[in-house]
Structures are given as structure tokens and as C-alpha cells.
């Protein structure tokens, strides 16, 4: 790296909060699935801003929409209706089981809105004692106080106490004991259908069905956090559309009714961000009518949420993702990537575990995770870490077969170098 670059990095680190450890290169621009640093080095971007750049970098349609809308109207007070807001909301409602949308600016804000909505709905419908929220171990829901309060990491960050009260953590995918956490005080359950930061753990469909059943009697709001795994990332528009369950007898000790048909497990509320903006900062909460209706005038708001520019981008990005052939492509590319990782695992035993769903995959290898990520980066593949030991692969959803094979060959080569 040139002396100039090192000076820029050092100065930036001096001037900004060190909440992240700075990378050793400066990123300059991106095109499609590739990102380039200021020295001109090219990377296959399998980080994509952590599952953000769903349409890749500098997508021509997105650039056109941003330019056009920025020149037309970028900001207006939230009480104004605009055509992009209607268009974006229509796509979110037309492609799932939800009736209404609230636009936010990030994942954590979507989670805040969802928690407030569930608590308000519970207050109105169950009484003021219904304040409790059930969340899961290894969860991640964000870094503001509400979302941090339902994130398991809070248990090791006592310096931020007090968090919001009445949150109980349950083991993910564990039928035992979860029922005991439910009472007339329970307002909501929040779960990531595929855990992102805490290891790439898909929920078991039968566990989600069990949760749905528990939430149905007496009614408790079931919130799916789709921030990372939604917006097409796992091959369906919403993550819940990837989970269907049939006969429960075989997997939860017969505690719940038997379902003979495969049925999707619908949440009441879902939180979105990341991939829905493909790099543009935006989020949304979608909810069934009775929950959305709890949020009356004055209960919530945002200066930027739902601004015309963000909504125009959302309409463009989600308009692409919602196409059946786009989602089929994600499923196909996810299967290809998993299959190729599996081949390396079988051939060399250097990959020890593969996890995740769709194009939200991770692998564990014989190389310590941080060293592996550093070596992949040097070899031209950008990745991120998930959980304690996984290399996470979340490429743009537009990735092609050839680009996947290029990434796989970098992974294979890296696993065989000396550490
Ligand atoms: N929820 C999940 C599942 C996430 O993965 C994240 C971010 O990684 C968030 C919420 C928070 O999103 P943001 O960083 O946009 O606030």
C-alpha cells in the first residue's frame, strides 16, 4: 500500500470512533459483483456490505432511478403521499401476507418500530401487564436500545444497563422450555428465520410452526427479523416463504397438533432493511392489519423514513427481486455455491462445516476464521465473519455461475496455502 493510503487510513481512524477495526485498504468503487481499492486491486465482493448490495454495485437501473428521483424530489415531510411511496408499499404488500408498511432508514429502526408496535398492540388488546418479549440466544437485532435489548450480546455488555426490561432469552430451535416462557404477560416473540450474526443458523420449520402455535393461543405477536435473510437473500421474497412445515409429531414430542399438509408459517410482523435498498440506506416494517392499526397518529414517526428517493430505490430494487426468475436464480446460485463448498469438504477435509440458506452461506475450516478471511481478502475475495468461527458468504444476488466458480477456486486455493 502506498504511503498516502496509510496516511488516509491513520487520519480517518484518528478522526472517527473506533467501533470497528479498520481494514488495511481503501475501497474506491464497485461494478457488479466486483469492488476495487484505491490501488486498483479487484475483489470479488462476497461481503456485499454484509448482505446489502443485492443488485451488485452501480446497477444501471438503480443509478437511473436515483438520478431521476434526486432531480425531482428527494425530501418531504412524512405526512405527504408520493408516488414512489405507494409503489414501494404496493410491492411489499403484494408479495407476502402483510397488509401495511412503515418505512424506516435501517434495520435497527425497523426492529424498534416492530417492538413498539407489538407492545402497543398488546397493551390495547391484552392489558398493561403484557410487556414481555421472548428473544433467542445468538440473536442479533441491532444496536439501538430496544433492538440491543433483544440481542443476546447484551448479556455481555452490562455497561449499557439498564436495557428494556422483561426480555427472556430462549435457545434457538429448542422445543424444550420455550412454552414455559409464555404467559399472559407475553407481548411478542422476535426471531431471525436464519440467524445472521450469531452463526448462519436456519430455524427448523417445525420450530417456527411450534412458535406460531404458541403465539396463537393466547395471541402473542410473532415478529420475524428479515433484515439480513429477507429481500430475496434466501431465495424467497420474504424469509418466511422458505419455511413450511408438515407433520409435527416427529419433531416436537407431539405437543402441537399434527399438520398433514405443508404450510407456510406466517409471522404477524416482519422487519426489513439491508438488501431491500441494495446499498441505499432504507428499512421497512410490514405487518398484518390488526398490528399495524395499533400504531395510530403520534405513536411513531421518522424524518427520513419513506422519503421519495429511498422509496424510488426500494421500488426499483424490490421490483427486480420480486420477479420469479430472479428468486429462482438466487436458489440456483445458492445450491451451486453450497454444492461446490461441499465438494471441497469431501475432497480435502479442509472445510469442516457448511451452514446457512440460499445465498446466505458460511463455512468453517481448519484455518482460524480471522486468518482465513484475511487470506481470502489478499487473494481477491471479500468475505465477513459470522458467529465465532464461520466465514460468511453473502454475494450480490445477481452473481453468475462463472463468478461463483471464481470465488470457489479462490477459497480452494486459499485453504491449500501455508498459514
Ligand atoms: N437485524 C438483523 C438480523 C441484522 O443482521 C442487522 C444487522 O446486521 C440488524 C437487525 C440491524 O440492522 P442495521 O445495521 O441496518 O441497523
XYZ file of C-alpha atoms and ligand atoms in Angstrom:
435
model
C 0.000 0.000 0.000
C 1.238 3.490 -0.805
C 2.346 5.824 1.999
C -0.529 8.132 1.063
C -3.093 5.418 1.631
C -1.668 4.547 5.043
C -1.844 8.233 5.995
C -5.504 8.405 4.938
C -6.341 5.305 6.989
C -4.450 6.560 10.066
C -6.058 10.007 9.883
C -9.539 8.506 9.449
C -9.012 6.226 12.423
C -7.877 9.261 14.442
C -10.952 11.256 13.470
C -13.681 8.625 13.785
C -14.938 6.376 16.592
C -13.037 3.107 16.630
C -16.104 0.897 16.861
C -14.718 -1.203 14.003
C -11.154 -2.319 13.373
C -10.145 -0.517 10.165
C -9.306 -2.630 7.109
C -5.870 -2.195 5.579
C -7.081 -0.994 2.142
C -9.240 1.889 0.996
C -12.206 0.934 -1.145
C -12.780 3.112 -4.153
C -15.577 1.860 -6.374
C -17.582 -1.158 -7.416
C -19.168 -2.614 -10.512
C -21.471 -5.631 -10.488
C -20.092 -8.212 -8.078
C -16.609 -6.634 -8.025
C -15.179 -3.952 -5.739
C -11.885 -2.108 -6.330
C -9.492 -0.471 -3.885
C -7.601 2.762 -4.499
C -4.542 0.776 -5.646
C -6.690 -0.711 -8.398
C -6.860 -4.178 -6.846
C -10.027 -6.062 -7.799
C -12.081 -8.111 -5.311
C -14.992 -10.450 -5.793
C -17.346 -8.921 -3.247
C -18.858 -11.792 -1.249
C -19.406 -9.434 1.677
C -21.616 -7.010 -0.280
C -21.763 -4.713 2.758
C -22.994 -7.742 4.778
C -25.855 -8.882 2.582
C -26.647 -5.357 1.391
C -25.675 -4.901 -2.276
C -28.309 -7.309 -3.567
C -28.205 -5.951 -7.134
C -24.424 -5.555 -7.008
C -22.547 -2.276 -7.341
C -23.520 0.543 -9.704
C -26.588 -1.263 -11.055
C -27.618 0.750 -14.147
C -31.364 0.732 -13.371
C -30.737 1.863 -9.794
C -28.443 4.663 -10.948
C -31.075 5.853 -13.392
C -33.798 5.821 -10.718
C -31.567 7.627 -8.183
C -30.588 10.306 -10.693
C -34.121 10.843 -11.881
C -35.748 10.933 -8.426
C -32.943 13.037 -6.860
C -33.521 15.647 -9.557
C -37.269 15.546 -8.979
C -37.925 15.346 -5.218
C -35.640 13.984 -2.524
C -37.195 15.101 0.745
C -40.634 15.887 2.031
C -42.412 15.748 5.344
C -43.642 12.244 6.191
C -47.299 13.224 6.052
C -47.103 13.731 2.269
C -48.066 10.924 -0.045
C -45.740 10.435 -3.020
C -45.934 8.076 -5.981
C -42.683 6.234 -5.074
C -44.050 5.573 -1.553
C -47.179 3.974 -2.982
C -45.168 1.957 -5.493
C -42.748 0.622 -2.852
C -45.524 -0.186 -0.350
C -47.550 -1.957 -3.042
C -44.645 -4.296 -3.866
C -44.120 -5.131 -0.167
C -47.815 -5.887 0.309
C -48.338 -7.739 -2.977
C -45.523 -10.199 -2.341
C -46.416 -11.591 1.074
C -49.002 -11.984 3.819
C -48.808 -8.413 5.149
C -51.285 -5.549 4.851
C -49.364 -2.410 5.791
C -45.874 -0.905 5.712
C -43.884 1.588 7.782
C -40.695 2.852 6.111
C -37.599 3.355 8.258
C -33.944 4.021 7.457
C -32.120 0.968 8.808
C -32.531 -2.477 10.310
C -32.351 -1.369 13.906
C -35.065 1.227 13.304
C -37.276 -1.429 11.740
C -36.832 -3.577 14.846
C -37.592 -0.604 17.142
C -40.832 0.026 15.267
C -41.783 -3.660 15.376
C -41.191 -3.868 19.142
C -43.147 -0.674 19.791
C -45.984 -1.922 17.573
C -46.144 -5.292 19.361
C -46.114 -3.637 22.789
C -48.793 -1.126 21.790
C -50.939 -3.871 20.271
C -50.525 -5.980 23.426
C -51.371 -3.017 25.680
C -54.541 -2.354 23.694
C -55.623 -5.983 23.397
C -54.234 -7.802 26.430
C -53.695 -5.108 29.042
C -50.855 -3.151 30.591
C -49.251 -6.255 32.118
C -48.396 -7.625 28.646
C -44.869 -6.222 28.355
C -42.694 -9.326 27.994
C -40.723 -10.209 24.878
C -39.174 -13.571 24.067
C -35.947 -13.472 22.027
C -33.266 -16.064 21.240
C -29.720 -16.916 22.135
C -27.189 -15.974 19.412
C -29.675 -13.398 18.113
C -28.742 -10.077 16.578
C -31.347 -7.384 16.037
C -29.388 -4.117 16.082
C -27.636 -1.572 18.244
C -30.224 0.897 19.489
C -31.690 0.319 22.942
C -34.771 -1.682 22.001
C -33.059 -3.854 19.408
C -29.964 -4.282 21.624
C -32.270 -5.373 24.442
C -33.457 -8.371 22.395
C -29.922 -9.162 21.193
C -28.219 -11.815 23.274
C -24.924 -9.928 23.323
C -26.495 -7.573 25.878
C -25.716 -10.239 28.439
C -22.002 -9.463 27.998
C -22.432 -5.680 27.753
C -23.523 -4.797 31.261
C -22.038 -1.302 30.839
C -25.163 -0.372 28.824
C -27.600 -1.496 31.541
C -30.439 -0.922 32.111
C -31.802 -2.376 28.869
C -35.558 -2.520 28.296
C -36.986 -4.874 30.911
C -38.993 -8.095 30.588
C -36.958 -9.765 27.839
C -36.434 -13.538 28.107
C -33.906 -15.439 26.006
C -34.685 -18.949 24.791
C -32.480 -21.465 22.979
C -32.873 -21.264 19.193
C -34.588 -24.322 17.675
C -35.073 -25.881 21.120
C -38.614 -27.055 21.836
C -37.834 -27.772 25.485
C -38.677 -24.978 27.839
C -39.908 -22.413 25.298
C -43.548 -22.984 26.227
C -42.809 -22.153 29.873
C -41.724 -18.641 28.881
C -45.198 -17.800 27.548
C -47.754 -16.229 29.894
C -50.491 -13.597 29.848
C -47.631 -11.099 30.189
C -46.082 -12.042 26.825
C -46.443 -9.370 24.143
C -44.147 -10.667 21.412
C -41.632 -13.192 20.168
C -38.834 -11.950 17.900
C -36.750 -14.368 15.845
C -34.431 -14.336 12.829
C -35.647 -17.099 10.466
C -31.961 -17.520 9.614
C -29.657 -16.168 12.307
C -27.063 -13.930 10.668
C -24.520 -12.524 13.091
C -24.764 -15.379 15.573
C -23.757 -18.087 13.047
C -25.714 -18.882 9.905
C -28.415 -20.933 11.597
C -31.690 -21.536 9.777
C -34.651 -22.074 12.086
C -36.201 -25.501 11.868
C -39.564 -25.149 10.075
C -41.215 -27.223 12.796
C -39.781 -24.955 15.472
C -41.273 -21.942 13.683
C -44.591 -23.787 13.436
C -44.404 -24.540 17.161
C -43.737 -20.845 17.876
C -46.656 -19.857 15.629
C -48.922 -22.228 17.554
C -47.729 -20.871 20.900
C -48.281 -17.306 19.678
C -51.809 -18.132 18.544
C -53.125 -19.109 21.989
C -53.467 -16.649 23.603
C -52.443 -14.246 20.879
C -48.842 -13.048 21.004
C -47.212 -11.030 18.181
C -44.768 -13.129 16.174
C -42.037 -10.936 14.659
C -39.609 -12.244 12.031
C -36.418 -10.238 11.660
C -35.790 -10.400 7.908
C -33.182 -7.637 7.940
C -30.397 -9.975 6.785
C -32.258 -13.021 5.476
C -35.162 -11.234 3.731
C -35.437 -9.340 0.417
C -34.580 -12.390 -1.691
C -31.406 -13.402 0.164
C -32.574 -16.961 0.879
C -34.370 -17.360 -2.447
C -37.817 -16.090 -1.485
C -39.107 -12.519 -1.285
C -39.734 -12.791 2.475
C -37.785 -15.311 4.525
C -40.977 -16.906 5.911
C -41.762 -18.121 2.384
C -38.780 -20.505 2.673
C -40.204 -22.331 5.685
C -43.071 -24.763 5.533
C -43.896 -27.494 7.964
C -45.892 -30.703 7.766
C -46.215 -33.371 10.424
C -45.143 -32.016 13.791
C -45.435 -35.316 15.658
C -41.996 -36.350 14.570
C -40.163 -33.317 15.856
C -41.703 -31.749 18.921
C -42.770 -34.673 21.053
C -46.331 -34.421 19.819
C -47.067 -31.302 21.848
C -48.720 -29.465 18.964
C -51.448 -30.513 16.548
C -50.450 -32.581 13.544
C -50.341 -30.722 10.230
C -50.871 -33.050 7.318
C -50.096 -30.511 4.573
C -47.006 -28.434 4.061
C -47.971 -24.980 5.281
C -46.038 -21.729 5.345
C -45.543 -20.235 8.782
C -46.695 -16.641 8.595
C -45.406 -14.069 11.081
C -47.559 -11.107 12.165
C -44.793 -8.587 11.621
C -41.504 -8.610 9.672
C -38.536 -6.237 9.797
C -36.568 -5.414 6.653
C -33.544 -3.327 5.618
C -30.165 -4.197 4.026
C -30.901 -5.885 0.659
C -34.156 -4.000 0.010
C -32.103 -0.857 -0.727
C -29.113 -2.623 -2.312
C -26.804 -0.039 -0.728
C -29.228 2.819 -0.305
C -29.944 3.212 3.446
C -33.569 2.247 3.968
C -35.668 -0.151 6.030
C -39.287 -1.143 6.484
C -41.646 -2.910 8.835
C -44.524 -4.859 7.351
C -47.442 -6.019 9.467
C -50.834 -7.626 9.367
C -53.617 -5.083 9.708
C -54.564 -5.603 13.361
C -50.950 -4.954 14.439
C -50.360 -2.020 12.088
C -53.630 -0.467 13.252
C -52.230 -0.209 16.798
C -49.815 2.441 15.506
C -52.122 5.434 15.443
C -51.140 9.060 14.824
C -48.466 10.218 17.269
C -47.187 6.758 18.274
C -44.227 6.691 15.889
C -42.503 8.735 13.210
C -39.253 9.490 11.398
C -37.827 12.443 9.488
C -36.279 10.460 6.652
C -38.283 7.223 6.617
C -40.402 6.904 3.482
C -38.653 9.768 1.673
C -39.303 9.769 -2.084
C -35.714 8.977 -3.048
C -35.467 5.946 -0.740
C -38.888 4.703 -1.850
C -37.996 5.056 -5.538
C -34.894 2.931 -4.883
C -36.920 0.338 -2.941
C -39.473 0.107 -5.750
C -36.644 -0.437 -8.244
C -34.712 -2.990 -6.157
C -37.685 -4.968 -4.860
C -39.337 -4.777 -8.273
C -36.350 -6.739 -9.613
C -36.123 -9.147 -6.656
C -39.838 -9.984 -6.745
C -39.575 -11.460 -10.260
C -39.989 -15.255 -10.030
C -36.979 -15.803 -12.332
C -34.810 -13.592 -10.090
C -35.724 -15.644 -6.993
C -35.184 -18.906 -8.908
C -31.740 -17.619 -9.870
C -30.910 -16.973 -6.199
C -31.998 -20.515 -5.302
C -29.952 -21.963 -8.149
C -26.823 -19.959 -7.305
C -27.220 -20.796 -3.609
C -27.405 -24.505 -4.419
C -24.377 -24.236 -6.722
C -22.260 -22.438 -4.114
C -23.249 -24.893 -1.374
C -22.589 -27.846 -3.679
C -19.119 -26.570 -4.601
C -18.233 -25.977 -0.935
C -19.445 -29.500 -0.199
C -17.131 -30.840 -2.930
C -14.146 -29.100 -1.294
C -15.225 -30.524 2.069
C -15.388 -34.053 0.691
C -12.206 -33.758 -1.354
C -9.870 -32.206 1.182
C -11.457 -32.205 4.629
C -10.227 -28.635 4.936
C -13.813 -27.358 5.190
C -15.317 -28.815 8.336
C -18.853 -27.423 8.256
C -21.233 -25.621 5.875
C -24.281 -23.721 7.060
C -26.904 -21.190 6.023
C -29.569 -20.966 3.336
C -29.820 -19.600 -0.215
C -27.077 -17.034 -0.803
C -26.524 -16.566 2.921
C -23.932 -19.296 3.433
C -20.994 -19.893 5.702
C -18.234 -22.396 6.150
C -15.905 -23.375 8.927
C -12.440 -24.596 8.011
C -9.269 -25.944 9.570
C -7.830 -22.417 9.276
C -8.735 -19.979 12.110
C -11.531 -17.773 10.796
C -9.803 -14.382 11.016
C -6.684 -15.697 9.254
C -8.863 -17.280 6.579
C -10.790 -14.068 5.931
C -7.512 -12.112 5.756
C -6.001 -14.621 3.320
C -9.136 -14.659 1.134
C -9.009 -10.867 1.026
C -5.368 -10.937 -0.121
C -6.391 -13.455 -2.786
C -9.167 -11.178 -4.041
C -12.299 -12.435 -2.270
C -14.064 -10.218 0.251
C -15.966 -12.095 2.978
C -17.124 -11.426 6.546
C -17.214 -13.374 9.789
C -20.363 -14.758 11.372
C -20.507 -16.266 14.841
C -17.258 -17.422 16.413
C -15.842 -19.420 13.528
C -17.687 -19.017 10.211
C -16.537 -17.361 7.004
C -19.756 -15.777 5.736
C -20.557 -15.616 2.015
C -23.295 -13.145 1.051
C -22.584 -12.200 -2.573
C -24.802 -9.903 -4.618
C -27.897 -11.856 -5.665
C -27.106 -11.159 -9.337
C -23.994 -13.351 -9.093
C -23.432 -15.648 -12.081
C -22.239 -19.266 -12.275
C -18.806 -18.174 -13.518
C -18.400 -15.705 -10.678
C -19.341 -18.376 -8.133
C -16.784 -20.740 -9.658
C -14.179 -17.970 -9.477
C -14.912 -17.498 -5.748
C -14.819 -21.240 -5.109
C -11.459 -21.541 -6.788
C -10.089 -18.702 -4.570
C -11.463 -20.484 -1.478
C -9.925 -23.809 -2.560
C -6.555 -22.226 -3.359
C -6.542 -20.297 -0.047
C -7.354 -23.400 2.001
C -4.321 -25.108 0.476
C -1.792 -22.379 1.191
C 0.520 -22.394 4.215
C -0.687 -20.494 7.266
N -31.385 -7.425 12.366
C -30.552 -8.273 11.779
C -30.964 -9.708 11.623
C -29.298 -7.864 11.311
O -28.467 -8.737 10.739
C -28.951 -6.496 11.467
C -27.638 -6.024 11.019
O -26.719 -6.761 10.768
C -29.856 -5.630 12.088
C -31.073 -6.128 12.512
C -29.526 -4.181 12.268
O -29.517 -3.545 11.044
P -28.796 -2.124 10.855
O -27.333 -2.361 10.986
O -29.225 -1.667 9.487
O -29.323 -1.229 11.931
